[in-house]
CSV table of C-alpha atoms in Angstrom, one decimal:
chain,number,residue,atom,x,y,z
A,1,MET,CA,-4.4,-46.4,51.5
A,2,ALA,CA,-3.3,-45.7,47.9
A,3,ASN,CA,-4.2,-42.0,48.3
A,4,ASP,CA,-2.9,-41.6,51.9
A,5,THR,CA,0.2,-39.7,52.7
A,6,PRO,CA,2.2,-42.0,55.1
A,7,LEU,CA,4.5,-40.2,57.5
A,8,THR,CA,6.9,-41.2,60.3
A,9,VAL,CA,7.9,-38.7,62.9
A,10,VAL,CA,10.5,-38.9,65.7
A,11,GLY,CA,10.1,-36.4,68.5
A,12,ASN,CA,9.0,-35.8,72.1
A,13,LEU,CA,5.5,-35.8,73.6
A,14,THR,CA,4.6,-32.3,74.7
A,15,ALA,CA,2.1,-33.7,77.3
A,16,ASP,CA,0.7,-37.0,78.5
A,17,PRO,CA,-1.6,-38.5,75.9
A,18,GLU,CA,-5.2,-37.5,76.6
A,19,LEU,CA,-7.5,-40.6,76.6
A,20,ARG,CA,-11.2,-40.1,75.9
A,21,PHE,CA,-14.0,-42.3,74.8
A,22,THR,CA,-16.6,-41.7,72.1
A,23,PRO,CA,-20.3,-42.0,72.9
A,24,ALA,CA,-20.1,-45.5,71.3
A,25,GLY,CA,-17.3,-46.4,73.8
A,26,ILE,CA,-14.4,-46.3,71.4
A,27,ALA,CA,-11.1,-45.2,72.9
A,28,MET,CA,-9.3,-42.2,71.4
A,29,ALA,CA,-6.0,-40.7,72.5
A,30,ARG,CA,-4.8,-37.3,71.4
A,31,PHE,CA,-1.2,-36.0,71.9
A,32,THR,CA,1.3,-33.7,70.3
A,33,VAL,CA,4.8,-34.6,69.1
A,34,ALA,CA,7.5,-32.0,68.9
A,35,ALA,CA,10.1,-32.7,66.3
A,36,THR,CA,13.2,-30.5,66.4
A,37,PRO,CA,15.8,-30.8,63.7
A,38,ARG,CA,19.5,-30.6,64.8
A,39,THR,CA,22.3,-29.7,62.5
A,40,PHE,CA,26.1,-29.4,63.2
A,41,ASP,CA,27.4,-25.9,62.7
A,42,LYS,CA,31.0,-26.3,61.6
A,43,ALA,CA,31.8,-22.6,62.1
A,44,ARG,CA,30.9,-22.7,65.8
A,45,ASN,CA,31.8,-26.4,66.2
A,46,THR,CA,28.5,-27.2,67.9
A,47,TRP,CA,25.0,-28.7,67.4
A,48,VAL,CA,22.3,-26.2,66.7
A,49,ASP,CA,18.5,-26.8,67.1
A,50,GLY,CA,16.3,-25.8,64.2
A,51,GLU,CA,12.7,-24.6,64.4
A,52,ALA,CA,10.4,-27.1,66.2
A,53,MET,CA,7.5,-28.7,64.4
A,54,PHE,CA,4.5,-29.6,66.5
A,55,LEU,CA,2.2,-32.2,65.1
A,56,GLY,CA,-1.1,-33.2,66.6
A,57,CYS,CA,-1.7,-37.0,66.6
A,58,THR,CA,-4.8,-39.2,67.2
A,59,ALA,CA,-4.7,-42.9,68.0
A,60,TRP,CA,-7.8,-45.1,68.3
A,61,ARG,CA,-9.0,-48.2,70.1
A,62,GLN,CA,-6.4,-50.4,71.9
A,63,LEU,CA,-3.6,-48.4,70.4
A,64,ALA,CA,-5.0,-45.3,72.2
A,65,GLU,CA,-5.3,-47.1,75.5
A,66,HIS,CA,-1.8,-48.6,75.2
A,67,ALA,CA,-0.3,-45.2,74.4
A,68,ALA,CA,-2.1,-43.5,77.3
A,69,GLU,CA,-1.0,-46.2,79.7
A,70,SER,CA,2.6,-46.4,78.4
A,71,LEU,CA,3.8,-42.9,77.4
A,72,THR,CA,4.3,-39.7,79.3
A,73,LYS,CA,5.2,-36.1,78.7
A,74,GLY,CA,8.8,-35.8,77.4
A,75,THR,CA,9.0,-39.4,76.1
A,76,ARG,CA,10.9,-39.6,72.8
A,77,VAL,CA,8.6,-41.5,70.4
A,78,VAL,CA,8.5,-42.9,66.9
A,79,VAL,CA,5.1,-42.4,65.4
A,80,THR,CA,3.9,-43.5,62.0
A,81,GLY,CA,0.5,-42.8,60.4
A,82,ARG,CA,-1.4,-41.0,57.7
A,83,LEU,CA,-1.1,-37.3,57.3
A,84,ARG,CA,-4.4,-35.5,57.2
A,85,GLN,CA,-5.3,-31.9,56.5
A,86,HIS,CA,-8.3,-30.4,58.4
A,87,HIS,CA,-10.1,-27.3,57.1
A,88,TRP,CA,-12.5,-24.9,58.9
A,89,THR,CA,-13.8,-21.4,58.8
A,90,THR,CA,-13.5,-19.0,61.8
A,91,ASP,CA,-16.4,-17.0,63.2
A,92,THR,CA,-15.0,-14.0,61.2
A,93,GLY,CA,-15.1,-15.9,57.9
A,94,GLU,CA,-11.3,-16.7,57.7
A,95,LYS,CA,-10.5,-20.0,56.2
A,96,ARG,CA,-7.9,-22.0,58.2
A,97,SER,CA,-6.3,-25.4,57.9
A,98,THR,CA,-4.0,-27.6,59.9
A,99,PHE,CA,-2.2,-30.9,59.5
A,100,ALA,CA,-2.6,-33.8,61.9
A,101,LEU,CA,-1.5,-37.5,62.0
A,102,ASP,CA,-3.9,-40.4,62.2
A,103,VAL,CA,-1.6,-42.8,64.1
A,104,ASP,CA,-1.1,-46.4,62.9
A,105,GLU,CA,1.9,-47.2,65.3
A,106,ILE,CA,3.6,-45.5,68.2
A,107,GLY,CA,6.4,-46.6,70.5
A,108,PRO,CA,9.2,-45.2,72.6
A,109,SER,CA,12.5,-44.4,70.8
A,110,LEU,CA,15.2,-46.7,72.1
A,111,ARG,CA,18.0,-44.4,70.9
A,112,PHE,CA,18.5,-42.7,74.3
A,113,ALA,CA,16.3,-45.0,76.5
A,114,THR,CA,15.3,-48.5,77.3
A,115,ALA,CA,11.9,-50.0,77.5
A,116,LYS,CA,10.4,-53.2,79.0
A,117,VAL,CA,7.7,-54.6,76.7
A,118,THR,CA,4.7,-56.4,78.0
A,119,LYS,CA,2.4,-58.2,75.5
A,120,ALA,CA,-1.2,-57.0,76.0
A,121,THR,CA,-4.1,-59.4,75.9
A,122,ARG,CA,-6.5,-58.7,73.1
A,123,GLY,CA,-10.3,-58.5,73.2
A,124,SER,CA,-12.6,-60.0,70.6
A,125,ALA,CA,-13.3,-56.6,69.0
A,126,ASP,CA,-9.7,-56.0,68.0
A,127,ASN,CA,-8.5,-59.6,67.3
A,128,TYR,CA,-5.6,-58.9,64.9
A,129,PRO,CA,-3.2,-60.5,65.0
A,130,PRO,CA,-5.1,-63.5,66.4
A,131,THR,CA,-4.3,-64.7,69.9
A,132,GLY,CA,-4.9,-68.0,71.5
A,133,PRO,CA,-4.4,-71.3,69.6
A,134,ASP,CA,-3.7,-69.5,66.3
A,135,ASP,CA,-1.1,-67.2,67.8
A,136,PRO,CA,2.4,-68.9,67.7
A,137,TRP,CA,3.7,-66.6,70.5
A,138,SER,CA,1.0,-67.7,73.0
A,139,ALA,CA,1.7,-71.4,72.6
A,140,PRO,CA,4.1,-73.1,75.0
A,141,ALA,CA,7.6,-73.9,73.6
A,142,PRO,CA,7.9,-77.4,72.0
A,143,ALA,CA,9.7,-80.0,74.1
A,144,PRO,CA,13.4,-80.4,73.2
A,145,VAL,CA,14.3,-83.2,70.8
A,146,GLY,CA,14.6,-86.5,72.7
A,147,ALA,CA,12.9,-85.1,75.8
A,148,GLY,CA,11.1,-87.8,77.7
A,149,THR,CA,12.8,-90.6,75.8
A,150,GLY,CA,15.8,-90.9,78.0
A,151,ALA,CA,18.1,-89.8,75.1
A,152,ASP,CA,21.1,-87.7,76.3
A,153,THR,CA,22.0,-86.5,72.8
A,154,PRO,CA,20.0,-85.2,69.9
A,155,PRO,CA,19.2,-87.7,67.1
A,156,PHE,CA,21.6,-86.2,64.5
């Protein structure tokens, strides 16, 4: 990751994430985030929208499935990932390029909305962070101090 260009974008989804699967069965979600800068125009005493930037994004594996299941068109999101430049030549020989984001994390922005988070279960293919006995969040809470001993007050 030393030569990657990390980027975080806050914007709105222009459409529902499109979930597909590679021939090997790996999930991939593609979506576009529209980020529009806003500035305050003191002369007119109002907020003014700047020119929107549309950034194509690709998420993989469980992140792709979770994004497709959780996010919809118009949702304000915070996306972080690695900026990539793609090059190609058209049929007429013109060289073209575009930028896209390989997504590492995505979630709804809570600035103007609320969200209910549900922890997903993980499969063996994508077992990070670990779940089960090694996952501190999956273990039951420890019993309170003095529980089961008949003590009414903590031992301190």
